[in-house]
Coordinates of C-alpha atoms in Angstrom, one line a residue:
Chain A
X1 CA -32.8 -64.9 76.1
X2 CA -30.9 -65.8 72.9
X3 CA -27.2 -66.3 73.3
X4 CA -26.6 -66.1 69.5
X5 CA -28.8 -64.2 67.0
X6 CA -27.8 -64.4 63.4
X7 CA -29.9 -62.2 61.2
X8 CA -29.8 -62.5 57.4
X9 CA -26.1 -62.7 57.0
X10 CA -24.4 -62.8 53.6
X11 CA -20.8 -63.5 52.8
X12 CA -19.7 -63.9 49.2
X13 CA -16.5 -65.7 48.1
X14 CA -15.6 -66.6 44.5
X15 CA -17.0 -70.1 44.6
X16 CA -19.2 -70.1 47.7
X17 CA -21.5 -67.8 49.6
X18 CA -23.5 -67.7 52.8
X19 CA -26.9 -66.8 51.6
X20 CA -29.3 -65.0 54.0
X21 CA -28.4 -67.1 57.0
X22 CA -30.5 -66.6 60.0
X23 CA -31.0 -68.6 63.2
X24 CA -30.9 -68.3 67.0
X25 CA -29.3 -70.2 69.9
X26 CA -31.4 -69.8 73.0
X27 CA -29.9 -70.0 76.5
X28 CA -29.9 -73.4 78.1
X29 CA -29.8 -75.2 74.7
X30 CA -27.4 -77.4 72.8
X31 CA -27.9 -76.4 69.2
X32 CA -26.4 -78.8 66.6
X33 CA -25.2 -77.2 63.4
X34 CA -25.1 -79.8 60.6
X35 CA -24.2 -79.9 57.0
X36 CA -21.9 -81.7 54.6
X37 CA -18.2 -80.6 54.2
X38 CA -18.1 -77.2 52.6
X39 CA -21.7 -76.4 53.4
X40 CA -20.8 -73.2 55.3
X41 CA -20.6 -74.3 58.9
X42 CA -17.1 -73.0 59.6
X43 CA -17.7 -69.8 57.6
X44 CA -20.8 -69.2 59.8
X45 CA -18.9 -69.8 63.0
X46 CA -16.0 -67.6 61.9
X47 CA -18.5 -64.9 61.1
X48 CA -20.1 -65.2 64.5
X49 CA -16.6 -64.9 66.1
X50 CA -15.6 -62.0 63.9
X51 CA -12.7 -64.0 62.4
X52 CA -14.2 -63.0 59.0
X53 CA -16.2 -60.0 58.0
X54 CA -19.7 -60.4 56.8
X55 CA -20.9 -58.5 53.7
X56 CA -24.5 -58.0 55.1
X57 CA -26.6 -58.8 58.1
X58 CA -26.3 -58.7 61.8
X59 CA -24.9 -60.9 64.5
X60 CA -25.6 -60.5 68.2
X61 CA -24.2 -62.4 71.1
X62 CA -26.1 -62.1 74.4
X63 CA -28.2 -59.4 72.6
X64 CA -25.2 -57.2 71.7
X65 CA -22.6 -57.0 68.9
X66 CA -19.4 -58.9 69.6
X67 CA -16.9 -57.1 71.9
X68 CA -14.1 -58.0 74.2
X69 CA -16.6 -58.1 77.1
X70 CA -18.7 -60.6 75.2
X71 CA -15.7 -62.7 74.2
X72 CA -15.0 -63.2 77.9
X73 CA -18.3 -65.1 78.0
X74 CA -17.4 -67.4 75.1
X75 CA -15.4 -70.6 75.0
X76 CA -14.3 -71.7 71.5
X77 CA -13.1 -75.1 70.4
X78 CA -12.2 -75.8 66.8
X79 CA -11.3 -79.1 65.2
X80 CA -7.6 -78.3 65.2
X81 CA -5.3 -77.4 68.0
X82 CA -4.5 -73.7 67.8
X83 CA -1.6 -73.8 70.2
X84 CA 1.9 -74.1 68.9
X85 CA 2.9 -77.8 69.2
X86 CA 5.8 -77.0 71.5
X87 CA 3.6 -75.6 74.2
X88 CA 2.4 -77.6 77.2
X89 CA -0.9 -77.3 79.2
X90 CA 1.1 -75.4 81.8
X91 CA 2.3 -72.9 79.2
X92 CA -1.3 -72.5 77.9
X93 CA -2.5 -71.8 81.5
X94 CA 0.2 -69.1 81.8
X95 CA -0.8 -67.5 78.5
X96 CA -4.6 -67.6 79.0
X97 CA -4.3 -66.5 82.7
X98 CA -2.9 -63.2 81.3
X99 CA -5.6 -63.0 78.6
X100 CA -8.9 -63.7 80.2
X101 CA -10.1 -61.7 83.2
X102 CA -12.0 -64.7 84.6
X103 CA -9.4 -67.3 84.0
X104 CA -9.5 -69.9 86.7
X105 CA -6.2 -71.8 86.8
X106 CA -7.5 -74.1 89.5
X107 CA -10.4 -75.1 87.3
X108 CA -8.0 -75.6 84.3
X109 CA -5.8 -77.9 86.3
X110 CA -8.8 -79.6 87.8
X111 CA -9.9 -80.6 84.3
X112 CA -6.4 -81.6 83.4
X113 CA -6.2 -83.9 86.4
X114 CA -9.7 -85.2 85.9
X115 CA -9.0 -86.1 82.3
X116 CA -5.5 -87.4 83.0
X117 CA -3.7 -84.8 80.9
X118 CA 0.0 -84.5 81.5
X119 CA 0.4 -80.7 82.1
X120 CA 4.2 -80.6 81.5
X121 CA 4.2 -82.5 78.2
X122 CA 4.3 -80.6 74.9
X123 CA 1.2 -80.7 72.7
X124 CA 3.1 -82.6 70.0
X125 CA 3.5 -85.5 72.4
X126 CA -0.2 -85.8 73.2
X127 CA -2.7 -87.8 71.3
X128 CA -5.4 -86.1 69.2
X129 CA -8.0 -86.8 71.9
X130 CA -5.7 -85.4 74.6
X131 CA -5.1 -82.2 72.6
X132 CA -8.8 -81.8 72.1
X133 CA -9.4 -82.2 75.8
X134 CA -6.7 -79.5 76.5
X135 CA -8.5 -77.2 74.1
X136 CA -11.8 -77.9 75.8
X137 CA -10.3 -77.3 79.3
X138 CA -8.9 -74.0 77.9
X139 CA -12.3 -73.1 76.6
X140 CA -14.1 -73.9 79.9
X141 CA -11.6 -72.5 82.4
X142 CA -12.6 -68.9 82.0
X143 CA -16.2 -69.8 83.0
X144 CA -17.9 -69.0 79.7
X145 CA -21.7 -69.0 79.3
X146 CA -21.6 -70.0 75.6
X147 CA -19.5 -72.7 74.0
X148 CA -18.9 -72.6 70.3
X149 CA -17.6 -75.8 68.9
X150 CA -16.6 -76.4 65.4
X151 CA -16.1 -80.1 64.6
X152 CA -14.7 -80.6 68.1
X153 CA -15.3 -84.3 68.0
X154 CA -14.2 -85.1 64.5
X155 CA -11.2 -87.4 64.1
X156 CA -11.6 -88.8 67.6
X157 CA -12.2 -92.4 68.6
X158 CA -15.7 -93.3 70.0
X159 CA -14.4 -93.5 73.6
X160 CA -12.8 -90.0 73.5
X161 CA -15.9 -88.6 71.7
X162 CA -18.1 -90.1 74.4
X163 CA -16.0 -88.5 77.1
X164 CA -16.1 -85.1 75.4
X165 CA -19.9 -85.3 75.0
X166 CA -20.2 -86.0 78.7
X167 CA -18.2 -82.9 79.4
X168 CA -20.6 -80.9 77.2
X169 CA -23.7 -82.4 79.0
X170 CA -22.1 -81.5 82.3
X171 CA -21.5 -77.9 81.1
X172 CA -25.2 -77.5 80.0
X173 CA -26.5 -78.5 83.4
X174 CA -26.4 -74.8 84.2
X175 CA -29.5 -73.3 82.4
X176 CA -27.6 -70.1 81.8
X177 CA -25.2 -72.0 79.6
X178 CA -25.6 -72.9 75.9
X179 CA -23.6 -74.7 73.2
X180 CA -23.5 -74.2 69.5
X181 CA -22.0 -77.3 68.1
X182 CA -21.1 -77.8 64.5
X183 CA -20.5 -81.4 63.4
X184 CA -21.0 -83.7 60.5
X185 CA -20.9 -86.6 63.0
X186 CA -24.7 -86.6 63.4
X187 CA -24.7 -89.4 66.0
X188 CA -23.0 -87.0 68.4
X189 CA -25.7 -84.5 67.9
X190 CA -28.4 -87.1 68.2
X191 CA -27.0 -87.8 71.7
X192 CA -26.8 -84.3 73.0
X193 CA -28.5 -81.7 70.8
X194 CA -31.9 -80.0 71.7
X195 CA -32.2 -78.3 68.4
X196 CA -30.8 -78.9 64.9
X197 CA -29.9 -76.4 62.3
X198 CA -29.1 -77.7 58.8
X199 CA -27.1 -75.7 56.4
X200 CA -26.6 -76.7 52.8
X201 CA -24.6 -74.8 50.1
X202 CA -24.6 -71.7 52.4
X203 CA -28.3 -71.7 53.0
X204 CA -30.2 -72.7 56.1
X205 CA -32.5 -75.5 55.0
X206 CA -34.2 -76.1 58.4
X207 CA -34.1 -75.2 62.1
X208 CA -36.1 -77.7 64.2
X209 CA -36.2 -79.1 67.8
X210 CA -34.7 -82.5 67.9
X211 CA -37.8 -83.9 69.7
X212 CA -40.0 -82.6 66.9
X213 CA -37.8 -84.3 64.3
X214 CA -37.8 -87.5 66.4
X215 CA -41.6 -87.5 67.0
X216 CA -43.0 -86.2 63.8
X217 CA -40.6 -86.7 61.0
X218 CA -40.3 -90.1 59.3
X219 CA -39.6 -92.0 56.2
X220 CA -42.7 -93.3 54.6
X221 CA -42.3 -96.4 52.3
X222 CA -45.6 -97.0 50.5
X223 CA -47.3 -96.8 47.2
X224 CA -50.7 -96.7 48.8
X225 CA -52.5 -93.7 47.3
X226 CA -54.7 -93.2 50.3
X227 CA -51.8 -93.1 52.8
X228 CA -49.8 -90.8 50.5
X229 CA -52.8 -88.5 50.3
X230 CA -52.9 -88.1 54.1
X231 CA -49.1 -87.9 54.5
X232 CA -47.6 -84.5 54.7
X233 CA -44.8 -85.1 52.3
X234 CA -41.8 -82.8 52.3
X235 CA -39.3 -84.6 50.1
X236 CA -39.1 -87.8 48.0
X237 CA -36.2 -90.1 47.1
X238 CA -36.5 -92.2 44.1
X239 CA -34.9 -95.6 44.1
X240 CA -34.9 -98.4 41.5
X241 CA -37.5 -100.2 43.6
X242 CA -39.8 -97.3 44.2
X243 CA -40.0 -94.1 46.2
X244 CA -39.5 -93.1 49.8
X245 CA -41.0 -89.9 51.3
X246 CA -39.9 -87.6 54.1
X247 CA -43.0 -86.7 56.0
X248 CA -43.6 -84.5 59.1
X249 CA -46.8 -86.1 60.4
X250 CA -45.4 -89.6 61.2
X251 CA -47.5 -90.0 64.5
X252 CA -50.7 -89.1 62.6
X253 CA -50.0 -91.6 59.8
X254 CA -49.0 -94.3 62.3
X255 CA -52.3 -93.9 64.1
X256 CA -54.4 -93.8 61.0
X257 CA -52.6 -96.5 59.1
X258 CA -50.9 -98.8 61.6
X259 CA -49.9 -101.1 58.8
X260 CA -48.0 -98.4 57.0
X261 CA -44.2 -98.6 57.0
X262 CA -43.1 -95.3 58.4
X263 CA -39.8 -95.3 60.3
X264 CA -38.4 -92.5 62.5
X265 CA -35.7 -90.7 60.7
X266 CA -32.1 -90.3 61.7
X267 CA -30.3 -86.9 61.2
X268 CA -28.1 -88.6 58.6
X269 CA -31.2 -89.7 56.5
X270 CA -32.7 -86.3 56.9
X271 CA -29.6 -84.7 55.5
X272 CA -29.7 -87.2 52.6
X273 CA -33.3 -86.4 51.9
X274 CA -32.6 -82.6 51.8
X275 CA -29.5 -82.9 49.7
X276 CA -30.4 -85.7 47.3
X277 CA -34.2 -85.8 47.4
X278 CA -36.7 -83.8 45.4
X279 CA -38.7 -81.1 47.1
X280 CA -42.5 -81.7 47.4
X281 CA -44.0 -79.3 49.9
Chain B
X1 CA -1.8 -58.3 75.5
X2 CA 0.5 -59.7 78.2
X3 CA -0.7 -63.1 77.3
X4 CA 0.2 -62.7 73.6
X5 CA 3.7 -61.4 74.6
X6 CA 4.2 -64.4 76.9
X7 CA 3.0 -66.7 74.1
X8 CA 5.7 -65.4 71.7
X9 CA 8.4 -65.6 74.4
X10 CA 7.4 -69.2 75.4
X11 CA 7.3 -70.1 71.7
X12 CA 10.7 -68.6 71.1
X13 CA 12.1 -70.4 74.1
X14 CA 12.1 -73.7 72.2
X15 CA 14.0 -71.9 69.4
X16 CA 16.4 -70.4 72.0
X17 CA 19.1 -73.1 71.7
X18 CA 19.3 -72.6 67.9
X19 CA 19.5 -68.9 68.4
X20 CA 22.3 -69.2 70.9
X21 CA 24.2 -71.6 68.6
X22 CA 23.9 -69.1 65.7
X23 CA 25.0 -66.3 68.1
X24 CA 28.1 -68.3 69.1
X25 CA 28.9 -69.0 65.5
X26 CA 28.7 -65.4 64.4
X27 CA 30.8 -64.4 67.4
X28 CA 33.4 -67.0 66.5
X29 CA 33.5 -65.7 62.9
X30 CA 33.9 -62.2 64.2
X31 CA 36.7 -63.2 66.5
X32 CA 38.5 -65.1 63.8
X33 CA 38.3 -62.1 61.4
X34 CA 40.4 -60.1 63.9
X35 CA 37.9 -57.3 64.2
X36 CA 35.9 -57.4 67.4
X37 CA 33.4 -54.8 66.2
X38 CA 32.5 -56.4 62.9
X39 CA 32.2 -59.8 64.7
X40 CA 29.8 -58.3 67.3
X41 CA 27.8 -56.5 64.7
X42 CA 27.2 -59.8 62.8
X43 CA 25.2 -61.0 65.7
X44 CA 22.4 -58.4 65.2
X45 CA 20.6 -60.0 62.2
X46 CA 19.6 -63.0 64.4
X47 CA 16.8 -60.9 65.8
X48 CA 15.4 -60.8 62.3
X49 CA 15.4 -64.5 62.1
X50 CA 13.5 -64.6 65.4
X51 CA 10.8 -62.3 64.0
X52 CA 10.2 -64.7 61.1
X53 CA 10.0 -67.6 63.5
X54 CA 7.1 -66.2 65.5
X55 CA 5.1 -65.6 62.3
X56 CA 5.9 -69.1 61.0
X57 CA 4.8 -70.7 64.2
X58 CA 1.6 -68.7 64.2
X59 CA 0.9 -69.8 60.7
X60 CA 1.6 -73.4 61.5
X61 CA -0.9 -73.5 64.3
X62 CA -3.4 -71.1 62.7
X63 CA -3.1 -69.0 65.8
X64 CA -4.5 -65.8 64.4
X65 CA -8.0 -67.3 64.1
X66 CA -7.9 -68.4 67.7
X67 CA -6.5 -65.0 68.8
X68 CA -9.5 -63.3 67.2
X69 CA -11.8 -65.3 69.5
X70 CA -10.0 -64.0 72.6
X71 CA -10.9 -60.8 74.4
X72 CA -8.2 -58.8 72.7
X73 CA -8.5 -56.1 70.1
X74 CA -6.9 -56.8 66.7
X75 CA -4.5 -53.9 67.1
X76 CA -3.3 -55.2 70.4
X77 CA -2.3 -58.4 68.6
X78 CA -0.2 -56.3 66.3
X79 CA 1.3 -54.2 69.1
X80 CA 2.2 -57.4 71.0
X81 CA 4.2 -58.7 68.0
X82 CA 6.0 -55.4 67.5
X83 CA 6.7 -55.2 71.2
X84 CA 8.3 -58.7 71.3
X85 CA 10.3 -58.1 68.1
X86 CA 11.6 -54.8 69.3
X87 CA 12.5 -56.1 72.8
X88 CA 14.3 -59.1 71.2
X89 CA 16.2 -56.8 68.9
X90 CA 17.2 -54.6 71.8
X91 CA 18.4 -57.7 73.7
X92 CA 20.5 -58.7 70.7
X93 CA 21.7 -55.2 70.4
X94 CA 22.9 -55.3 74.1
X95 CA 24.4 -58.8 73.5
X96 CA 26.2 -57.5 70.5
X97 CA 27.7 -54.6 72.5
X98 CA 28.7 -56.9 75.3
X99 CA 30.3 -59.3 72.9
X100 CA 32.3 -56.4 71.4
X101 CA 33.6 -55.4 74.8
X102 CA 34.3 -59.0 75.7
X103 CA 36.2 -59.8 72.4
X104 CA 38.0 -56.4 72.5
X105 CA 39.2 -57.2 76.0
X106 CA 40.3 -60.7 75.2
X107 CA 42.0 -59.6 72.0
X108 CA 43.4 -56.5 73.6
X109 CA 42.2 -54.7 70.5
X110 CA 40.6 -51.3 71.1
X111 CA 41.5 -49.7 67.8
X112 CA 37.9 -49.6 66.8
X113 CA 36.5 -47.9 69.9
X114 CA 36.1 -44.5 68.1
X115 CA 33.8 -46.3 65.6
X116 CA 31.6 -47.8 68.3
X117 CA 28.9 -45.0 68.5
X118 CA 28.5 -44.3 64.7
X119 CA 28.6 -48.0 63.9
X120 CA 26.0 -49.0 66.4
X121 CA 23.9 -45.9 65.6
X122 CA 23.7 -47.0 61.9
X123 CA 23.2 -50.6 62.9
X124 CA 20.3 -49.7 65.2
X125 CA 18.6 -47.7 62.5
X126 CA 19.2 -50.4 59.9
X127 CA 17.8 -53.1 62.1
X128 CA 14.7 -51.1 63.0
X129 CA 14.1 -50.4 59.3
X130 CA 14.6 -54.1 58.5
X131 CA 12.2 -55.1 61.3
X132 CA 9.6 -52.6 60.1
X133 CA 9.8 -54.1 56.6
X134 CA 9.7 -57.7 57.9
X135 CA 6.7 -57.1 60.2
X136 CA 4.6 -55.3 57.6
X137 CA 5.5 -57.8 54.9
X138 CA 4.6 -60.7 57.2
X139 CA 1.2 -59.1 58.0
X140 CA 0.5 -58.4 54.3
X141 CA 1.7 -61.6 52.7
X142 CA 2.4 -64.2 55.4
X143 CA 5.8 -65.6 56.4
X144 CA 6.5 -67.6 53.2
X145 CA 5.9 -64.8 50.7
X146 CA 7.4 -62.2 53.1
X147 CA 10.7 -64.1 52.9
X148 CA 10.7 -63.9 49.1
X149 CA 9.7 -60.2 49.2
X150 CA 12.5 -59.5 51.6
X151 CA 15.1 -61.2 49.4
X152 CA 13.8 -59.1 46.5
X153 CA 14.0 -55.9 48.6
X154 CA 17.6 -56.8 49.4
X155 CA 18.6 -57.5 45.9
X156 CA 17.8 -53.9 44.9
X157 CA 20.3 -52.2 47.3
X158 CA 22.9 -54.8 46.4
X159 CA 22.6 -53.9 42.7
X160 CA 22.7 -50.2 43.6
X161 CA 25.8 -50.7 45.7
X162 CA 27.4 -52.6 42.8
X163 CA 26.6 -49.8 40.4
X164 CA 28.0 -47.2 42.8
X165 CA 31.2 -49.2 43.2
X166 CA 31.6 -49.5 39.5
X167 CA 31.0 -45.8 39.0
X168 CA 33.4 -43.0 39.7
X169 CA 31.6 -41.9 42.9
X170 CA 33.9 -42.6 45.8
X171 CA 32.9 -42.8 49.4
X172 CA 35.9 -40.7 50.1
X173 CA 34.2 -37.8 48.3
X174 CA 31.5 -37.7 51.0
X175 CA 32.6 -35.4 53.8
X176 CA 33.1 -36.8 57.3
X177 CA 30.4 -34.4 58.7
X178 CA 27.9 -35.8 56.2
X179 CA 28.7 -39.4 57.2
X180 CA 28.4 -38.4 60.9
X181 CA 25.0 -36.7 60.2
X182 CA 23.9 -39.9 58.4
X183 CA 25.0 -42.0 61.4
X184 CA 23.1 -39.8 63.8
X185 CA 20.0 -39.7 61.6
X186 CA 19.8 -43.5 61.2
X187 CA 18.2 -44.3 64.6
X188 CA 15.6 -41.6 64.1
X189 CA 14.9 -43.0 60.6
X190 CA 14.6 -46.4 62.1
X191 CA 12.1 -45.3 64.7
X192 CA 10.0 -43.4 62.1
X193 CA 10.0 -46.5 59.9
X194 CA 8.8 -48.6 62.8
X195 CA 5.9 -46.3 63.5
X196 CA 4.9 -46.2 59.9
X197 CA 5.2 -49.9 59.7
X198 CA 3.0 -50.4 62.8
X199 CA 0.3 -48.1 61.4
X200 CA 0.3 -50.1 58.1
X201 CA 0.4 -53.5 59.8
X202 CA -2.5 -52.5 62.1
X203 CA -4.6 -51.5 59.1
X204 CA -3.8 -54.6 57.2
X205 CA -4.6 -56.9 60.3
X206 CA -7.8 -55.0 61.0
X207 CA -9.3 -56.2 57.6
X208 CA -7.7 -59.6 57.6
X209 CA -9.8 -62.8 57.6
X210 CA -8.8 -66.0 59.3

């Protein structure tokens, strides 16, 4: 079952538009949503959550259009804290206890204790990492099945980021859970994502399993015509010293030409190839 | 919706000390003017300040975007804000009445008792109309522009008042029964304005993007 189904959505602004965006987030998966700043990640997420109205297309969550019942099943964390800075974790518990049917105060305080969050202290007195953890505790304490995270780890130090990624990995242990995680910190997604969706200038450029990217995609650095003929080249990047190719049959090339320099590709490099490189296939 | 009401109350709690201070200041000004009624009535506009505070805090924390992700309908978000603002106004209304009684007893000045019902009737209607305007302007333009819009709206009646004062029309020409009718109609006008304002605000909020 797909927890999120986005079908051909369009949203036009004066200087930007989401252009025929389609993808799915299956149950039991962590799907990473990548793209440079201004690529359309937040607009897509806000469309999914009904914070903005789409011009065309269809969005389904758990197979249905968004409703209050569906929203009970979703936990949302954005890159900023949405609670007024004067509120404490205790206040947030009181507010959300009276908002979500399934709110579990015990679970909320359990997270706060586990993550050493002072529950009586105002948000303005907490560090950015602590505020983010309060937001995550708030997103998890009503037992959601789907977590939607928009740059939830940006601006955090590596230790806090690591802690937060562990929380997400713990959440996904239940196969009925899923996470849709937008970030431009690709190393985080390399650690936890099962699937990667890349958006650029409001268009989805690719949607692939991370293992497929890891196993088959690579950067080929050669001028050998024979190797180049057998390589399934997708993109090329020209440098002053030659050309690099993005290919999707790295294993095959590696077996046929063990001497060929063909490195596995990082998500960062993949983004650069798609944004800066020339299309070949 | 209960959660949203609680959120506004908790948020305003931190602003409570400032509100009480302003309340005391207005009360002091009223007392020193020698008129317990005008002093007590000066307290009422504080509820308007409180309405602006909730919108400003929401804007600061981008709350509306988060609220849209919660299992609450958009019109419930608007209802909750109207509810909090009205309750707060009624509380200040009660506080104003109590402070009148308190100051009148202390000053042993009951000369204005006969004005109590018509004055508070007009004040109630006036505050409700003002709240209606403030809320709908905030939903339409946001707290910063709403403040400017409200100032502009207030300049207009001030100019009209100045023109009437300069003209030959005297308030004395208006019969007492007309004034009494106006006093009695004001609360109803206030409630009607509030209903109209809610309908407009709900429509605006329904189509708003965050």
